[in-house]
Amino acid sequence: MVPPKTTKGDLETQSEGSGTTAASKPSTTDVPTIKRLKLLDQLLALWIFLAMAIGIILGNFTDADIVLEKVKFVEVSLPLAIALIVMMWPILCRVSPTALFKLFSGRQVWYHLAFSLFVNWVFAPLLMVGLAWAFLPDRVELREGLILVGLARCIAMVLVWTDIAGGDGDYCAVLVAFNSVLQIVLYSPFAILYINTISPGSQDDIHIDYVTVARSVAAFLGIPLGLALLTRGFFILIKAQKFYQTKFLPAIAPLSLIALIFTTIIIFAGQGKQVVSSITDVLRVIAPLLVYFIIMFFLVLWICSRAGVSYGRSATQAFTGASNNFELAIAVAVSAYGGSSKQALAATVGPLVEVPVLLGLSYLLVWYRRRTNWDVEPSATGEVKAKRVGEAALV
């Protein structure tokens, strides 16, 4: 993939309508914006794999799976729900409500939303159905679990991947909110359409109610967003905005990665026994998921780059297209088919593949940007400064 070539006329400075703030503006040093604790950030991949190993050990040699299922919040283990909310809160705290309003003042954002609608609700589900049939023609239960994953558009982890890669935080918040609303409206009918009509296999039709989907979106987007707005409002009330930007936000930034590691441990601890006992099924599900994440990420990134979209927004679109709302997919699979079903197993494998793969793609994208100088140019003093490329309409 080649980043878009630009001319002097393509460059633009920050304007009121750009929606870029100090919190979301591409880093001038071209490094992950979430790098606050060097050891945590530099070895994050190692911590993730250690978390996966710890989770599997806990799941197989303790009763962690039983303990985690005792207390639930919107069909998800309470510790996992808390970890997901904590993971999103620091990132949403950096999103400026004023910048969100300014984003909608420009026509370009509507083209981006239309592109996101097509990628997430037309292309992604069809791709997942095709891959499910290609890799699992003889396993209808695993196919159905994969379809549930493909339909669940991400509202949590995409913020983390975008943040690590130095994407546009405000723009990501817009896409997350947009897909969250669509998720409430479309997930249930789409799941019924794809599983019962387009890709029929099992004798029993799936039944999903809107309440399950709405609760998941409200919990894992509404709660951290509400907390973020209250946090920002408190500092505005006490007139400590400068302290909020320069001290408070950097102090809470590592919580996102710590919560990500904790989330990984909980997922593997809760499903460790099932993963080990059904290792053949897990391996068969991993293959289509790997292909899915890679195709979605690089295809969207390539389209955006060829359209002249800036690095920040290209990265955000790519991670939004490739990420999935695994907590919703697991909750729906459990409620519709049962916790010990193959559908639930396939949905559980989703985050087990997504977390390490998209983490690796986050760092790969940072490396690629540094290597190609995508949206960066040397100044007269030799420093590297971020630039914004003319954002062509995605039509």
Coordinates of C-alpha atoms in Angstrom, one line a residue:
M1 CA 0.0 0.0 0.0
V2 CA 1.3 3.4 -0.9
P3 CA 0.2 6.5 1.0
P4 CA -1.5 9.2 -1.1
K5 CA 0.9 11.7 -2.8
T6 CA 0.2 15.2 -1.9
T7 CA 1.0 18.6 -3.2
K8 CA 1.4 21.9 -1.5
G9 CA -2.2 22.6 -2.2
D10 CA -3.3 19.5 -0.4
L11 CA -1.9 20.6 2.9
E12 CA -4.1 22.3 5.4
T13 CA -3.7 23.6 8.9
Q14 CA -6.1 22.9 11.7
S15 CA -9.4 24.7 11.2
E16 CA -12.5 25.0 13.2
G17 CA -14.3 22.5 11.1
S18 CA -11.6 19.9 11.1
G19 CA -12.6 18.5 14.5
T20 CA -9.0 18.0 15.5
T21 CA -8.1 18.9 19.1
A22 CA -4.9 18.7 21.1
A23 CA -6.1 15.4 22.5
S24 CA -6.8 13.8 19.1
K25 CA -4.3 15.5 16.8
P26 CA -1.8 13.2 15.3
S27 CA 1.4 13.0 17.3
T28 CA 4.2 15.3 16.2
T29 CA 6.7 12.6 17.1
D30 CA 4.8 10.0 15.1
V31 CA 4.6 7.5 18.0
P32 CA 1.6 5.9 19.7
T33 CA -0.3 8.6 21.5
I34 CA -1.0 6.3 24.4
K35 CA 2.7 5.8 25.3
R36 CA 2.7 7.0 28.9
L37 CA 4.3 4.0 30.7
K38 CA 7.3 3.0 28.6
L39 CA 7.6 -0.5 29.9
L40 CA 3.9 -1.2 29.6
D41 CA 3.6 0.2 26.1
Q42 CA 6.8 -1.3 24.6
L43 CA 6.1 -4.8 25.9
L44 CA 2.3 -4.7 25.5
A45 CA 2.4 -7.6 23.1
L46 CA 4.3 -9.7 25.7
W47 CA 1.8 -8.7 28.4
I48 CA -1.1 -9.7 26.2
F49 CA 0.3 -13.2 25.5
L50 CA 1.2 -13.6 29.2
A51 CA -2.3 -12.6 30.1
M52 CA -3.7 -15.2 27.7
A53 CA -1.5 -17.9 29.3
I54 CA -2.4 -16.9 32.8
G55 CA -6.1 -16.9 31.8
I56 CA -5.9 -20.4 30.4
I57 CA -4.1 -21.7 33.5
L58 CA -6.6 -20.1 35.8
G59 CA -9.5 -21.5 33.7
N60 CA -8.2 -25.0 33.7
F61 CA -6.8 -25.4 37.2
T62 CA -9.3 -23.3 39.2
D63 CA -13.1 -22.7 39.2
A64 CA -12.6 -19.3 37.7
D65 CA -15.3 -20.0 35.0
I66 CA -17.9 -20.8 37.7
V67 CA -17.0 -17.8 39.8
L68 CA -17.0 -15.4 36.9
E69 CA -20.5 -16.5 35.9
K70 CA -22.0 -16.0 39.3
V71 CA -22.5 -12.3 39.0
K72 CA -23.3 -10.8 35.5
F73 CA -24.0 -7.4 34.1
V74 CA -26.0 -7.3 30.8
E75 CA -25.2 -11.0 30.2
V76 CA -21.5 -10.5 30.7
S77 CA -19.3 -11.4 33.7
L78 CA -19.2 -8.4 36.1
P79 CA -15.4 -8.2 36.3
L80 CA -15.3 -8.3 32.5
A81 CA -17.9 -5.5 32.2
I82 CA -16.0 -3.4 34.7
A83 CA -12.7 -3.9 32.8
L84 CA -14.4 -2.9 29.5
I85 CA -15.8 0.3 31.0
V86 CA -12.5 1.2 32.6
M87 CA -10.7 0.5 29.3
M88 CA -12.9 3.0 27.4
W89 CA -13.2 5.8 30.0
P90 CA -9.7 7.3 29.7
I91 CA -9.9 7.4 25.9
L92 CA -13.4 9.0 25.9
C93 CA -12.2 11.5 28.4
R94 CA -9.9 12.9 25.7
V95 CA -12.8 13.3 23.2
S96 CA -13.9 16.9 23.0
P97 CA -17.7 17.4 22.7
T98 CA -17.1 20.7 21.0
A99 CA -14.9 19.0 18.4
L100 CA -17.7 16.5 17.7
F101 CA -20.1 19.2 16.9
K102 CA -17.6 20.9 14.6
L103 CA -17.0 17.6 12.8
F104 CA -20.6 17.6 11.6
S105 CA -20.4 21.1 10.2
G106 CA -18.4 19.8 7.2
R107 CA -19.8 17.8 4.4
Q108 CA -16.9 15.3 4.3
V109 CA -17.9 13.6 7.6
W110 CA -21.2 12.5 5.9
Y111 CA -19.3 10.8 3.1
H112 CA -17.1 9.1 5.8
L113 CA -20.2 7.9 7.7
A114 CA -21.7 6.6 4.4
F115 CA -18.5 4.7 3.7
S116 CA -18.5 3.3 7.3
L117 CA -22.1 2.2 6.9
F118 CA -21.3 0.2 3.7
V119 CA -18.1 -1.3 5.2
N120 CA -19.6 -2.3 8.5
W121 CA -23.1 -3.3 7.6
V122 CA -22.9 -4.6 4.1
F123 CA -19.4 -5.7 3.2
A124 CA -18.2 -7.1 6.6
P125 CA -21.2 -9.4 7.3
L126 CA -21.1 -10.8 3.8
L127 CA -17.3 -11.4 4.0
M128 CA -17.7 -13.2 7.3
V129 CA -20.5 -15.4 5.9
G130 CA -18.4 -16.2 2.9
L131 CA -15.4 -17.1 5.0
A132 CA -17.5 -19.1 7.4
W133 CA -18.8 -21.3 4.6
A134 CA -15.4 -21.5 2.9
F135 CA -13.6 -22.7 6.1
L136 CA -16.5 -24.5 7.9
P137 CA -18.8 -26.0 5.3
D138 CA -19.5 -29.0 7.6
R139 CA -19.9 -27.2 11.0
V140 CA -23.1 -25.2 11.1
E141 CA -22.8 -24.3 14.8
L142 CA -19.4 -22.7 14.3
R143 CA -20.6 -20.9 11.3
E144 CA -23.4 -19.3 13.2
G145 CA -21.1 -18.2 15.9
L146 CA -18.8 -16.5 13.4
I147 CA -21.8 -14.8 11.8
L148 CA -22.7 -13.3 15.2
V149 CA -19.2 -12.0 15.5
G150 CA -19.2 -10.5 12.0
L151 CA -22.4 -8.7 12.7
A152 CA -21.3 -7.1 16.0
R153 CA -19.5 -3.9 15.1
C154 CA -17.0 -2.7 17.6
I155 CA -17.8 0.0 20.2
A156 CA -14.9 -0.6 22.7
M157 CA -11.6 -2.1 21.5
V158 CA -11.6 0.1 18.4
L159 CA -10.9 3.1 20.6
V160 CA -7.8 1.3 22.0
W161 CA -6.4 0.3 18.7
T162 CA -7.0 3.8 17.2
D163 CA -5.4 5.3 20.2
I164 CA -2.3 3.1 20.0
A165 CA -1.9 3.8 16.3
G166 CA -2.2 7.6 16.8
G167 CA -5.5 7.8 14.9
D168 CA -8.2 10.6 15.2
G169 CA -9.9 10.2 18.6
D170 CA -12.7 12.6 18.0
Y171 CA -13.5 11.0 14.6
C172 CA -13.3 7.5 16.1
A173 CA -15.9 8.6 18.7
V174 CA -18.2 9.7 15.9
L175 CA -17.9 6.4 14.1
V176 CA -18.4 4.5 17.4
A177 CA -21.6 6.4 18.2
F178 CA -22.8 6.0 14.7
N179 CA -22.3 2.3 14.6
S180 CA -23.8 1.9 18.1
V181 CA -27.1 3.4 17.0
L182 CA -27.1 1.2 13.9
Q183 CA -26.2 -1.8 16.1
I184 CA -29.3 -1.3 18.2
V185 CA -31.5 -1.1 15.1
L186 CA -29.9 -3.6 12.8
Y187 CA -28.2 -6.3 14.8
S188 CA -31.2 -8.4 15.7
P189 CA -32.9 -8.4 12.2
F190 CA -29.5 -8.9 10.5
A191 CA -28.7 -11.9 12.7
I192 CA -32.0 -13.4 12.0
L193 CA -31.7 -12.7 8.3
Y194 CA -28.2 -14.1 7.9
I195 CA -28.6 -17.2 10.1
N196 CA -32.2 -18.2 9.3
T197 CA -32.4 -17.1 5.7
I198 CA -29.1 -16.4 3.9
S199 CA -27.0 -19.1 5.7
P200 CA -29.5 -21.6 7.1
G201 CA -28.2 -24.8 8.6
S202 CA -29.5 -25.7 12.0
Q203 CA -33.1 -26.8 12.5
D204 CA -33.9 -24.2 15.2
D205 CA -34.3 -20.6 14.1
I206 CA -32.4 -18.0 16.2
H207 CA -34.4 -15.5 18.2
I208 CA -32.7 -12.3 19.3
D209 CA -34.5 -9.5 21.0
Y210 CA -33.6 -5.8 20.8
V211 CA -33.3 -5.6 24.6
T212 CA -30.1 -7.7 24.7
V213 CA -28.5 -5.6 22.0
A214 CA -29.6 -2.2 23.5
R215 CA -28.4 -3.1 26.9
S216 CA -25.0 -4.1 25.6
V217 CA -24.6 -0.8 23.7
A218 CA -25.9 1.2 26.6
A219 CA -23.5 -0.5 29.1
F220 CA -20.3 -0.5 27.1
L221 CA -20.7 2.8 25.4
G222 CA -23.2 4.8 27.4
I223 CA -21.7 4.3 30.8
P224 CA -18.0 5.2 30.0
L225 CA -19.2 8.0 27.8
G226 CA -21.4 9.4 30.6
L227 CA -18.5 9.1 33.1
A228 CA -16.2 10.8 30.6
L229 CA -18.6 13.7 30.2
L230 CA -19.0 14.0 34.0
T231 CA -15.3 14.0 34.5
R232 CA -14.7 16.7 31.9
G233 CA -17.6 18.7 33.3
F234 CA -16.2 18.6 36.8
F235 CA -12.9 20.1 35.7
I236 CA -14.7 22.7 33.7
L237 CA -16.8 23.5 36.8
I238 CA -13.8 24.0 39.0
K239 CA -12.0 25.9 36.2
A240 CA -9.1 23.5 36.0
Q241 CA -9.1 22.7 32.2
K242 CA -5.3 23.2 31.9
F243 CA -4.7 20.7 34.7
Y244 CA -7.2 18.3 33.1
Q245 CA -5.3 18.4 29.7
T246 CA -1.7 18.4 31.0
K247 CA -1.9 16.4 34.1
F248 CA -5.1 14.4 34.6
L249 CA -5.4 12.9 31.1
P250 CA -1.7 11.7 31.0
A251 CA -2.2 10.2 34.5
I252 CA -5.2 8.1 33.6
A253 CA -4.0 7.1 30.1
P254 CA -2.3 3.8 31.2
L255 CA -5.6 2.6 32.6
S256 CA -6.7 1.7 29.1
L257 CA -3.9 -0.7 28.5
I258 CA -4.0 -2.1 32.1
A259 CA -7.7 -2.8 31.6
L260 CA -7.0 -4.4 28.2
I261 CA -4.6 -6.8 29.9
F262 CA -7.1 -7.6 32.7
T263 CA -9.8 -8.1 30.1
T264 CA -7.7 -10.7 28.3
I265 CA -7.1 -12.6 31.5
I266 CA -10.8 -12.7 32.3
I267 CA -11.8 -13.9 28.9
F268 CA -9.4 -16.7 28.9
A269 CA -10.1 -17.6 32.5
G270 CA -13.8 -17.8 31.8
Q271 CA -13.5 -19.9 28.6
G272 CA -10.1 -21.7 29.3
K273 CA -11.6 -25.1 29.9
Q274 CA -13.8 -24.9 26.8
V275 CA -10.9 -23.7 24.6
V276 CA -8.6 -26.5 25.7
S277 CA -11.3 -29.2 25.5
S278 CA -12.4 -28.1 22.0
I279 CA -8.9 -27.2 20.7
T280 CA -9.7 -28.6 17.2
D281 CA -12.8 -26.5 16.9
V282 CA -10.9 -23.5 18.1
L283 CA -8.2 -24.0 15.5
R284 CA -10.8 -24.3 12.8
V285 CA -12.4 -21.0 13.9
I286 CA -9.1 -19.2 14.1
A287 CA -8.4 -19.5 10.4
P288 CA -11.4 -17.6 9.0
L289 CA -11.1 -15.0 11.7
L290 CA -7.4 -14.3 10.8
V291 CA -8.4 -13.9 7.1
Y292 CA -11.3 -11.7 8.1
F293 CA -9.3 -9.3 10.2
I294 CA -6.5 -9.0 7.7
I295 CA -8.8 -8.4 4.7
M296 CA -11.0 -5.9 6.5
F297 CA -8.0 -3.9 7.9
F298 CA -5.9 -3.6 4.8
L299 CA -8.7 -3.2 2.3
V300 CA -10.2 -0.3 4.2
L301 CA -6.8 1.3 4.8
W302 CA -5.9 1.0 1.1
I303 CA -9.2 2.5 -0.1
C304 CA -8.8 5.4 2.3
S305 CA -5.2 6.0 1.4
R306 CA -6.0 6.0 -2.3
A307 CA -8.9 8.4 -1.7
G308 CA -6.5 10.9 -0.1
V309 CA -7.8 10.6 3.4
S310 CA -5.5 11.6 6.2
Y311 CA -3.6 9.1 8.3
G312 CA -5.6 9.7 11.4
R313 CA -9.0 9.1 9.8
S314 CA -7.7 6.2 7.6
A315 CA -6.4 4.4 10.6
T316 CA -9.7 5.0 12.4
Q317 CA -11.8 3.6 9.5
A318 CA -9.5 0.6 9.2
F319 CA -9.7 -0.4 12.8
T320 CA -13.5 0.3 12.9
G321 CA -14.0 -2.0 10.0
A322 CA -11.8 -4.8 11.3
S323 CA -12.9 -4.7 15.0
N324 CA -15.9 -6.5 16.5
N325 CA -18.1 -6.1 19.5
F326 CA -17.1 -9.4 21.0
E327 CA -19.0 -8.8 24.3
L328 CA -22.2 -8.5 22.4
A329 CA -21.6 -11.5 20.2
I330 CA -20.8 -13.7 23.2
A331 CA -23.8 -12.4 25.1
V332 CA -26.1 -13.1 22.2
A333 CA -24.6 -16.5 21.5
V334 CA -25.0 -17.5 25.2
S335 CA -28.5 -16.3 25.5
A336 CA -29.7 -17.8 22.1
Y337 CA -27.8 -21.1 22.1
G338 CA -26.5 -21.6 25.7
G339 CA -23.1 -21.1 27.3
S340 CA -21.8 -24.6 26.4
S341 CA -22.8 -24.4 22.7
K342 CA -20.5 -24.4 19.8
Q343 CA -21.9 -21.0 18.7
A344 CA -20.7 -19.6 22.1
L345 CA -17.3 -21.2 21.6
A346 CA -16.9 -19.6 18.1
A347 CA -17.9 -16.2 19.5
T348 CA -15.4 -16.6 22.3
V349 CA -12.6 -17.3 19.9
G350 CA -13.3 -13.9 18.3
P351 CA -11.5 -11.7 20.9
L352 CA -8.8 -14.4 21.4
V353 CA -7.8 -13.7 17.8
E354 CA -8.7 -10.1 17.6
V355 CA -6.7 -8.8 20.5
P356 CA -3.2 -10.0 19.5
V357 CA -3.8 -9.5 15.8
L358 CA -5.1 -5.9 15.9
L359 CA -2.5 -5.0 18.6
G360 CA 0.1 -6.2 16.1
L361 CA -1.6 -4.2 13.3
S362 CA -1.6 -1.1 15.5
Y363 CA 2.2 -1.2 15.9
L364 CA 2.6 -2.2 12.2
L365 CA 0.7 0.9 11.2
V366 CA 2.8 3.2 13.4
W367 CA 6.0 1.7 11.9
Y368 CA 4.6 2.1 8.3
R369 CA 3.7 5.7 9.0
R370 CA 7.2 6.4 10.3
R371 CA 8.8 4.7 7.4
T372 CA 6.7 6.4 4.6
N373 CA 6.2 9.8 6.4
W374 CA 2.4 9.5 5.8
D375 CA 1.0 12.9 7.0
V376 CA 4.4 14.0 8.4
E377 CA 6.9 16.5 6.9
P378 CA 10.2 17.9 8.1
S379 CA 10.1 21.5 9.3
A380 CA 12.8 24.1 8.7
T381 CA 14.3 23.2 12.1
G382 CA 14.5 19.5 11.3
E383 CA 11.6 18.5 13.6
V384 CA 8.8 16.2 12.4
K385 CA 5.4 17.9 12.2
A386 CA 2.1 16.3 11.5
K387 CA 0.2 17.5 8.5
R388 CA -3.3 17.0 7.3
V389 CA -3.9 15.8 3.8
G390 CA -6.8 17.0 1.8
E391 CA -9.6 14.6 2.7
A392 CA -11.2 13.5 -0.5
A393 CA -14.8 12.4 -0.4
L394 CA -15.2 8.7 -0.4
V395 CA -17.3 8.5 -3.5

